[in-house]
PDB file of C-alpha atoms in Angstrom:
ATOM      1  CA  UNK R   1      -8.519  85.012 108.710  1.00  0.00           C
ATOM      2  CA  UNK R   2      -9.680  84.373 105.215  1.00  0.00           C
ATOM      3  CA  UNK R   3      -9.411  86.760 102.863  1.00  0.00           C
ATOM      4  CA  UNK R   4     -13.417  86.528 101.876  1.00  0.00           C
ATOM      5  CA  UNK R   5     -14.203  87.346 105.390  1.00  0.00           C
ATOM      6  CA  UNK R   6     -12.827  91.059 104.963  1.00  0.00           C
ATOM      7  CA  UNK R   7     -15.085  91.633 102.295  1.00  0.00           C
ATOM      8  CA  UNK R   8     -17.308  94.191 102.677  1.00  0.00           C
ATOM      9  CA  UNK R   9     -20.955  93.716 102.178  1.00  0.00           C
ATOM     10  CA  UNK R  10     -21.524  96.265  99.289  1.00  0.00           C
ATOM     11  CA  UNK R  11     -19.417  98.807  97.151  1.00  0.00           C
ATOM     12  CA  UNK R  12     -16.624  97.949  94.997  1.00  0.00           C
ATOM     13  CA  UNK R  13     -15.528  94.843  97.068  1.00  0.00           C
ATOM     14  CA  UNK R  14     -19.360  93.558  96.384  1.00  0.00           C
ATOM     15  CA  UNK R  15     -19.264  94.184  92.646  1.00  0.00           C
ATOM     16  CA  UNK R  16     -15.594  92.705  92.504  1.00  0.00           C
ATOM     17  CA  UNK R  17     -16.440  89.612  94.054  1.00  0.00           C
ATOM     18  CA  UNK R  18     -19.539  89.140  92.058  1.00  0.00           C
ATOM     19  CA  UNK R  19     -17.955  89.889  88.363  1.00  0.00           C
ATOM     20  CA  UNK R  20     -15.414  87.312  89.293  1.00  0.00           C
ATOM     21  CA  UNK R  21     -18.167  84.898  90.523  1.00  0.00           C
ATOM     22  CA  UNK R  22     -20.034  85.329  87.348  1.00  0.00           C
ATOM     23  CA  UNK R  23     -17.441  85.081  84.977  1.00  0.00           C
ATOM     24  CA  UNK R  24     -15.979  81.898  86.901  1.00  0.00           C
ATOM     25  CA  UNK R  25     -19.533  79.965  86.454  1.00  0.00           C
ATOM     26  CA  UNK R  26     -20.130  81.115  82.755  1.00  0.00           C
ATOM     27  CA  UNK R  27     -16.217  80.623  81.032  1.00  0.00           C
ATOM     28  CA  UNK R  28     -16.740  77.012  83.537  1.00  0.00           C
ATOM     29  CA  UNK R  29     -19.905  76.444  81.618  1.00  0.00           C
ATOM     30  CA  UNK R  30     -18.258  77.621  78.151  1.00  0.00           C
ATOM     31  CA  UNK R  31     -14.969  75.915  78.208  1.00  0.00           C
ATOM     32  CA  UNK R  32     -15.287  73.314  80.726  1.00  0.00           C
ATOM     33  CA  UNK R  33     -13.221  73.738  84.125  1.00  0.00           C
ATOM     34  CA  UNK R  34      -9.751  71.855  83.162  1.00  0.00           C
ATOM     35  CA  UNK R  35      -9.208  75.417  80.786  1.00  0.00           C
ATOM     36  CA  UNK R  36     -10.131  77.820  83.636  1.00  0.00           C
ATOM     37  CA  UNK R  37      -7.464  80.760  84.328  1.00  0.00           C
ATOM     38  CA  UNK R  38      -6.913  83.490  86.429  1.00  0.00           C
ATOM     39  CA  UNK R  39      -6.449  85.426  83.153  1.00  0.00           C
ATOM     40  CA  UNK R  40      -9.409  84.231  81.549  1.00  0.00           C
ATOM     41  CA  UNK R  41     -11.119  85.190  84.237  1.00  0.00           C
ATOM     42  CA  UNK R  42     -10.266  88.217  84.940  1.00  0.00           C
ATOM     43  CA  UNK R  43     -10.547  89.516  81.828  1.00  0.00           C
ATOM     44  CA  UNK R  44     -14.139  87.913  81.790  1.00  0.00           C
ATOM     45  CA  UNK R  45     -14.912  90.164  84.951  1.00  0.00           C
ATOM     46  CA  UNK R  46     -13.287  93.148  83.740  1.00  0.00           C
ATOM     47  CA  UNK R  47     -10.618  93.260  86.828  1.00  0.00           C
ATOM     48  CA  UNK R  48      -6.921  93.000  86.412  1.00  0.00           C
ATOM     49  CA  UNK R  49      -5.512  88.958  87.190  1.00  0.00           C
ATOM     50  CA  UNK R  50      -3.253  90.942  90.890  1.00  0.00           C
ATOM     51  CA  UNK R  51      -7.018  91.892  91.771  1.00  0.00           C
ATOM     52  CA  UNK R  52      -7.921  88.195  91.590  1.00  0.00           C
ATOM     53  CA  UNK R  53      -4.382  87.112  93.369  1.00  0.00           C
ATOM     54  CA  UNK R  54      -4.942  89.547  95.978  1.00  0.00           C
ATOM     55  CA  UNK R  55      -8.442  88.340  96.688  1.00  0.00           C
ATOM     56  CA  UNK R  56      -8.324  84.845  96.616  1.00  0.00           C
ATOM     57  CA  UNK R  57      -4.381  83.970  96.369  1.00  0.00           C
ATOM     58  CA  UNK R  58      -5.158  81.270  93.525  1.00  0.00           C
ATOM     59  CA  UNK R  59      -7.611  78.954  90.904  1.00  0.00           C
ATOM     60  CA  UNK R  60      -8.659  76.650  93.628  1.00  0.00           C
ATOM     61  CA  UNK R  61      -9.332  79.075  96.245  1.00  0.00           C
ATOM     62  CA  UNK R  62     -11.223  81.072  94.414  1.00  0.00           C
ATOM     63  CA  UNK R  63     -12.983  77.909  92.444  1.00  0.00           C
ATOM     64  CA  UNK R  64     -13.937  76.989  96.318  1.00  0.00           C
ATOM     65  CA  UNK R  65     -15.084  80.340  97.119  1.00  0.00           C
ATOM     66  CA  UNK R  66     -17.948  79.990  93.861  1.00  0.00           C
ATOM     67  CA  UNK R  67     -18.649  76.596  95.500  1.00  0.00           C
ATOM     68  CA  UNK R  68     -19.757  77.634  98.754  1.00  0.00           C
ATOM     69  CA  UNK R  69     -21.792  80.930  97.520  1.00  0.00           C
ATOM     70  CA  UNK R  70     -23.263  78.437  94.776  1.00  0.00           C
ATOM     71  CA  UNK R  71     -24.398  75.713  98.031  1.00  0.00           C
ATOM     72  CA  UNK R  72     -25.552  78.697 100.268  1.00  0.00           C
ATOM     73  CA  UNK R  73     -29.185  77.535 100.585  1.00  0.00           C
ATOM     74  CA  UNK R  74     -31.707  80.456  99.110  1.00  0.00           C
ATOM     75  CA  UNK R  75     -34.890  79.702 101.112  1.00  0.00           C
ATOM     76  CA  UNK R  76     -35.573  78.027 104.289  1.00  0.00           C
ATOM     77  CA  UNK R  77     -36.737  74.573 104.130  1.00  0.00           C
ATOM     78  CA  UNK R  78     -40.106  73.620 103.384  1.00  0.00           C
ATOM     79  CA  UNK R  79     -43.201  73.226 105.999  1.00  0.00           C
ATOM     80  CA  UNK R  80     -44.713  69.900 105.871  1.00  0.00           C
ATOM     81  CA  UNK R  81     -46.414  69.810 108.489  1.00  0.00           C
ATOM     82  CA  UNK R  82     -44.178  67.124 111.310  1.00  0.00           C
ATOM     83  CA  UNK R  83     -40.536  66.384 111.871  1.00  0.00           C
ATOM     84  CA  UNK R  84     -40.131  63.246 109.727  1.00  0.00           C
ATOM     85  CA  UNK R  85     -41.415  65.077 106.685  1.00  0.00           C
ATOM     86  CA  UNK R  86     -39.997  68.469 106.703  1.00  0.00           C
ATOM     87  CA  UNK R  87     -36.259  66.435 107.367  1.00  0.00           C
ATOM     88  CA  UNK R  88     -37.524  64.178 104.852  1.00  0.00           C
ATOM     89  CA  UNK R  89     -38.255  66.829 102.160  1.00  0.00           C
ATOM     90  CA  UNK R  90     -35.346  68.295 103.034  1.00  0.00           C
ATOM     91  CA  UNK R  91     -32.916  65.878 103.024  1.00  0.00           C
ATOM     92  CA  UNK R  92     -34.068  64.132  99.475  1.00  0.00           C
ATOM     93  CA  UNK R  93     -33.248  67.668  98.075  1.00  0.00           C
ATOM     94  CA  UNK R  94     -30.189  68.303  99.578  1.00  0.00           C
ATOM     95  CA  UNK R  95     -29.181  64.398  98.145  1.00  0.00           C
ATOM     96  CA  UNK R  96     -30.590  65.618  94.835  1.00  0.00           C
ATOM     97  CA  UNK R  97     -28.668  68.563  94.512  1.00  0.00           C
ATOM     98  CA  UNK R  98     -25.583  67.786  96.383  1.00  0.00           C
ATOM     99  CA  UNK R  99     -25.315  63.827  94.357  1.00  0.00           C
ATOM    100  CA  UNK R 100     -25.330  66.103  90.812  1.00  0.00           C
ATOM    101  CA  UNK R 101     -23.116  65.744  89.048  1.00  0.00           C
ATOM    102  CA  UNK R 102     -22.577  69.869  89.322  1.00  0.00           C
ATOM    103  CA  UNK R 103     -23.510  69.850  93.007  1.00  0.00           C
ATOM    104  CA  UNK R 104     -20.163  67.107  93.486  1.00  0.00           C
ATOM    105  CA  UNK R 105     -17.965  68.902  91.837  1.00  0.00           C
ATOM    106  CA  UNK R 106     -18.921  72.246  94.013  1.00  0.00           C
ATOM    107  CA  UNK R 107     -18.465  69.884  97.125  1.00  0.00           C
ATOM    108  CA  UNK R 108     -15.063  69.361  95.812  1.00  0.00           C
ATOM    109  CA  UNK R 109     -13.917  72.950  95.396  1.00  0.00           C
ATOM    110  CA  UNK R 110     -15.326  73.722  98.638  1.00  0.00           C
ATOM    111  CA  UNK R 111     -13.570  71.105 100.161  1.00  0.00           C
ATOM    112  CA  UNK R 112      -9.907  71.830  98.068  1.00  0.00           C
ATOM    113  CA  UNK R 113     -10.207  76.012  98.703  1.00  0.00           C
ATOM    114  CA  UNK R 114      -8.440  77.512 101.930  1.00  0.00           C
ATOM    115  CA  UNK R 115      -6.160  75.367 104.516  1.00  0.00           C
ATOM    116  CA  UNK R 116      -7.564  76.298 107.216  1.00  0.00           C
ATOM    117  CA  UNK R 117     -10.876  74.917 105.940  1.00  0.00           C
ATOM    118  CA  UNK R 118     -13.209  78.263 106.436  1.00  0.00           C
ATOM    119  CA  UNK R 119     -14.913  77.466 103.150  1.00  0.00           C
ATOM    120  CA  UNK R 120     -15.717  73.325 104.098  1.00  0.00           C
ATOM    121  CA  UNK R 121     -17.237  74.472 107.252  1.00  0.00           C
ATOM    122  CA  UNK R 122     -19.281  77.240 106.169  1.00  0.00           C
ATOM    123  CA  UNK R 123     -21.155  74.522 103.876  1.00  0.00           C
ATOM    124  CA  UNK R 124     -21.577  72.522 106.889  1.00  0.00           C
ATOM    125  CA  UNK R 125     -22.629  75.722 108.935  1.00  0.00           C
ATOM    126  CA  UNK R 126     -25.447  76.295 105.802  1.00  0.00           C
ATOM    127  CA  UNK R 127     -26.452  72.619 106.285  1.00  0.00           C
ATOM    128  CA  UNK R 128     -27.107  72.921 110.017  1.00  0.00           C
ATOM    129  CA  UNK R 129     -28.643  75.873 109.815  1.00  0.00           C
ATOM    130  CA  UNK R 130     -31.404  73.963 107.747  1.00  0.00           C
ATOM    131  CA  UNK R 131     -31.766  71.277 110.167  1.00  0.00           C
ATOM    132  CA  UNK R 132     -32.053  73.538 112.866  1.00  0.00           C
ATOM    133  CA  UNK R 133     -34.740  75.510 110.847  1.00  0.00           C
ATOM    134  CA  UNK R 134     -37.101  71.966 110.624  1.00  0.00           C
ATOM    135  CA  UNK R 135     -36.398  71.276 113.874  1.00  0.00           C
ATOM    136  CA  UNK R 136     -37.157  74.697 115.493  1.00  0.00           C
ATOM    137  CA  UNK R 137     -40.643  73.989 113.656  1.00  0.00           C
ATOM    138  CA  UNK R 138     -41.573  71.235 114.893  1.00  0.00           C
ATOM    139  CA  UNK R 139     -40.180  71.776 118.505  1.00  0.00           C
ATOM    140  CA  UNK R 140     -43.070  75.255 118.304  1.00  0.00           C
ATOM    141  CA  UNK R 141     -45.337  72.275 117.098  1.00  0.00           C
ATOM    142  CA  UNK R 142     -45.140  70.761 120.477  1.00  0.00           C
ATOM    143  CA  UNK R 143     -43.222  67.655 118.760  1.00  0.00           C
ATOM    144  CA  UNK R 144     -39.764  65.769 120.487  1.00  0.00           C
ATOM    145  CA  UNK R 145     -37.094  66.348 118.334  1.00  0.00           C
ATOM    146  CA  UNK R 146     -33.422  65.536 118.281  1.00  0.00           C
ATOM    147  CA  UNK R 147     -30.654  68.056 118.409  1.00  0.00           C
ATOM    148  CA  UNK R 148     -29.426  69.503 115.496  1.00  0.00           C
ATOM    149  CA  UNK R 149     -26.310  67.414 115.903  1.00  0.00           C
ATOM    150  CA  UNK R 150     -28.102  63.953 115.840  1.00  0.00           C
ATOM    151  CA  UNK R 151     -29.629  64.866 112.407  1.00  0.00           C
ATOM    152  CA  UNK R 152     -26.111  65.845 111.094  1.00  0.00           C
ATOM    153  CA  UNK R 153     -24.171  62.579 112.173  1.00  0.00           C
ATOM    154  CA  UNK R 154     -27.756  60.448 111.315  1.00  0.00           C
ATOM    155  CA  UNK R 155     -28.412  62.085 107.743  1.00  0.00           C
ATOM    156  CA  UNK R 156     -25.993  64.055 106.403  1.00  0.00           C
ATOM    157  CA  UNK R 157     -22.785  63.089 107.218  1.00  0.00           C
ATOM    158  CA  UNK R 158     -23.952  58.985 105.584  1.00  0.00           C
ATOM    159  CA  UNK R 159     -25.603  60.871 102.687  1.00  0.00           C
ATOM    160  CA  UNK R 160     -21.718  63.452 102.064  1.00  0.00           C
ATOM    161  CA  UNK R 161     -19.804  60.424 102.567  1.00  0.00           C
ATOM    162  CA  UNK R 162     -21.831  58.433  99.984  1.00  0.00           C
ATOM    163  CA  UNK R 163     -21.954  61.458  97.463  1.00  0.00           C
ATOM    164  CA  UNK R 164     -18.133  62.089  97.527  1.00  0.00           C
ATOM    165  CA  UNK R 165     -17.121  58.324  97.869  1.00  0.00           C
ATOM    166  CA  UNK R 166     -20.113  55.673  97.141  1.00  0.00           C
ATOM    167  CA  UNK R 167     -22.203  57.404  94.797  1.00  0.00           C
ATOM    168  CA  UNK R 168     -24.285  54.495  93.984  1.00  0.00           C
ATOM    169  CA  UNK R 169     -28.208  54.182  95.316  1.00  0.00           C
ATOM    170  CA  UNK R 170     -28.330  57.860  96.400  1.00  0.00           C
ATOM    171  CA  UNK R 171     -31.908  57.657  96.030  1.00  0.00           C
ATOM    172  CA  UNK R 172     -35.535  58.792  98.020  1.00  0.00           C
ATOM    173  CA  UNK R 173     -35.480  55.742  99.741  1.00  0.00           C
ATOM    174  CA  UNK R 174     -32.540  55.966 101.156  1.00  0.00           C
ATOM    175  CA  UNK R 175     -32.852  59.898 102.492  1.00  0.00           C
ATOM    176  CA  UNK R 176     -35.823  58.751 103.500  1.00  0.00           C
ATOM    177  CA  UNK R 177     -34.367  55.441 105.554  1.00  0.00           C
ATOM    178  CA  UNK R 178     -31.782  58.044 107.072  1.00  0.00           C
ATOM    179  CA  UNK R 179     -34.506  60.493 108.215  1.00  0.00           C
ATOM    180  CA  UNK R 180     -36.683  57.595 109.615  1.00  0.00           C
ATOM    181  CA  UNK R 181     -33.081  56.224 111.776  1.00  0.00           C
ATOM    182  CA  UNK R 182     -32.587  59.184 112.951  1.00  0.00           C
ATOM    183  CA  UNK R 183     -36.196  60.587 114.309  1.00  0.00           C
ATOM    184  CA  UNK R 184     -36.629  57.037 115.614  1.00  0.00           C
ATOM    185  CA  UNK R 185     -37.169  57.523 119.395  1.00  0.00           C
ATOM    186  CA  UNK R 186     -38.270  61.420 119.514  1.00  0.00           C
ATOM    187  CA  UNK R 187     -41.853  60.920 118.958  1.00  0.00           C
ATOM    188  CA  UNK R 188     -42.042  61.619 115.160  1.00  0.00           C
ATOM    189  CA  UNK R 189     -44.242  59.064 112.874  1.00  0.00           C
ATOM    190  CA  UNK R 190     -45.072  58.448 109.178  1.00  0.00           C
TER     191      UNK R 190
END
């Protein structure tokens, strides 16, 4: 079990975790990330650098921690009105923020924090979550949709691999090529 997942939702566990969150995204946004610390930021948060090793065990554990409370969407996905455009909205503003150059490197802490990769998969869990959202929508709106899994392999798994590996023509177009492949077939038009 992670050690995030025994953290309480409020009290001194809550205020903890968020000191250390803050200080972590303003000393990275001060001094860059390559002069990050445990010390630093503990002192930044006001909690002792054991509190910090107890917590999170090291840098890139707790660097991957920030990352996936930093990609934790904070609204559900807008209502267009069909399938292809809500997954089309959606998907050219997960490429926007995910292709950042910020929104890359917090795909790469997520993906370097905790072995047993709790911290990869609950940005994947936050992503599906989303899909399912659009296509709960338009499922109510009487409208054939794919399964939640479809729209993962179709659209985001292309768009993560070309973020973290081909980072070249991450455009509108293509999130919008991706969404069109993979709604082809369930009813859903222009």
């Amino acid at each position: 079990m992670s050690r995030k997942a025994m953290v309480r939702p409020g009290g001194r566990s809550a205020r903890v975790q968020e000191a250390v969150h803050t200080a972590v995204r303003e000393l990275q946004a001060e001094l860059g990330r390559p002069e990050l610390t445990i010390p630093l930021v503990a002192a930044r948060a006001g909690v002792t650098p054991s509190t910090i090793y107890r917590r999170w065990g090291d840098l890139q554990e707790l660097l991957s921690d920030v990352a996936v409370e930093h990609l934790r969407p904070e609204a559900p996905p807008a209502d267009h009105g069909n399938l292809t455009a809500d997954l089309r909205g959606w998907a050219a503003q997960f490429l926007e923020e995910m292709a950042s150059p910020t929104g890359r490197a917090y795909i790469r802490d997520a993906l370097l924090g905790d072995p047993a990769g709790d911290n990869a998969g609950q940005c994947s869990a936050y992503a599906a979550e989303q899909v399912a959202v659009v296509l709960a929508r338009a499922a109510a709106r009487g409208e054939d949709v794919p399964d939640v899994e479809t729209v993962l392999d179709r659209v985001v798994a292309p768009m993560m691999y070309r973020i973290l590996f081909r980072p070249d023509g991450l455009t509108d177009a293509y999130a919008r090529r991706l969404v069109g492949e993979a709604v082809e077939g369930f009813g859903a038009s222009d």
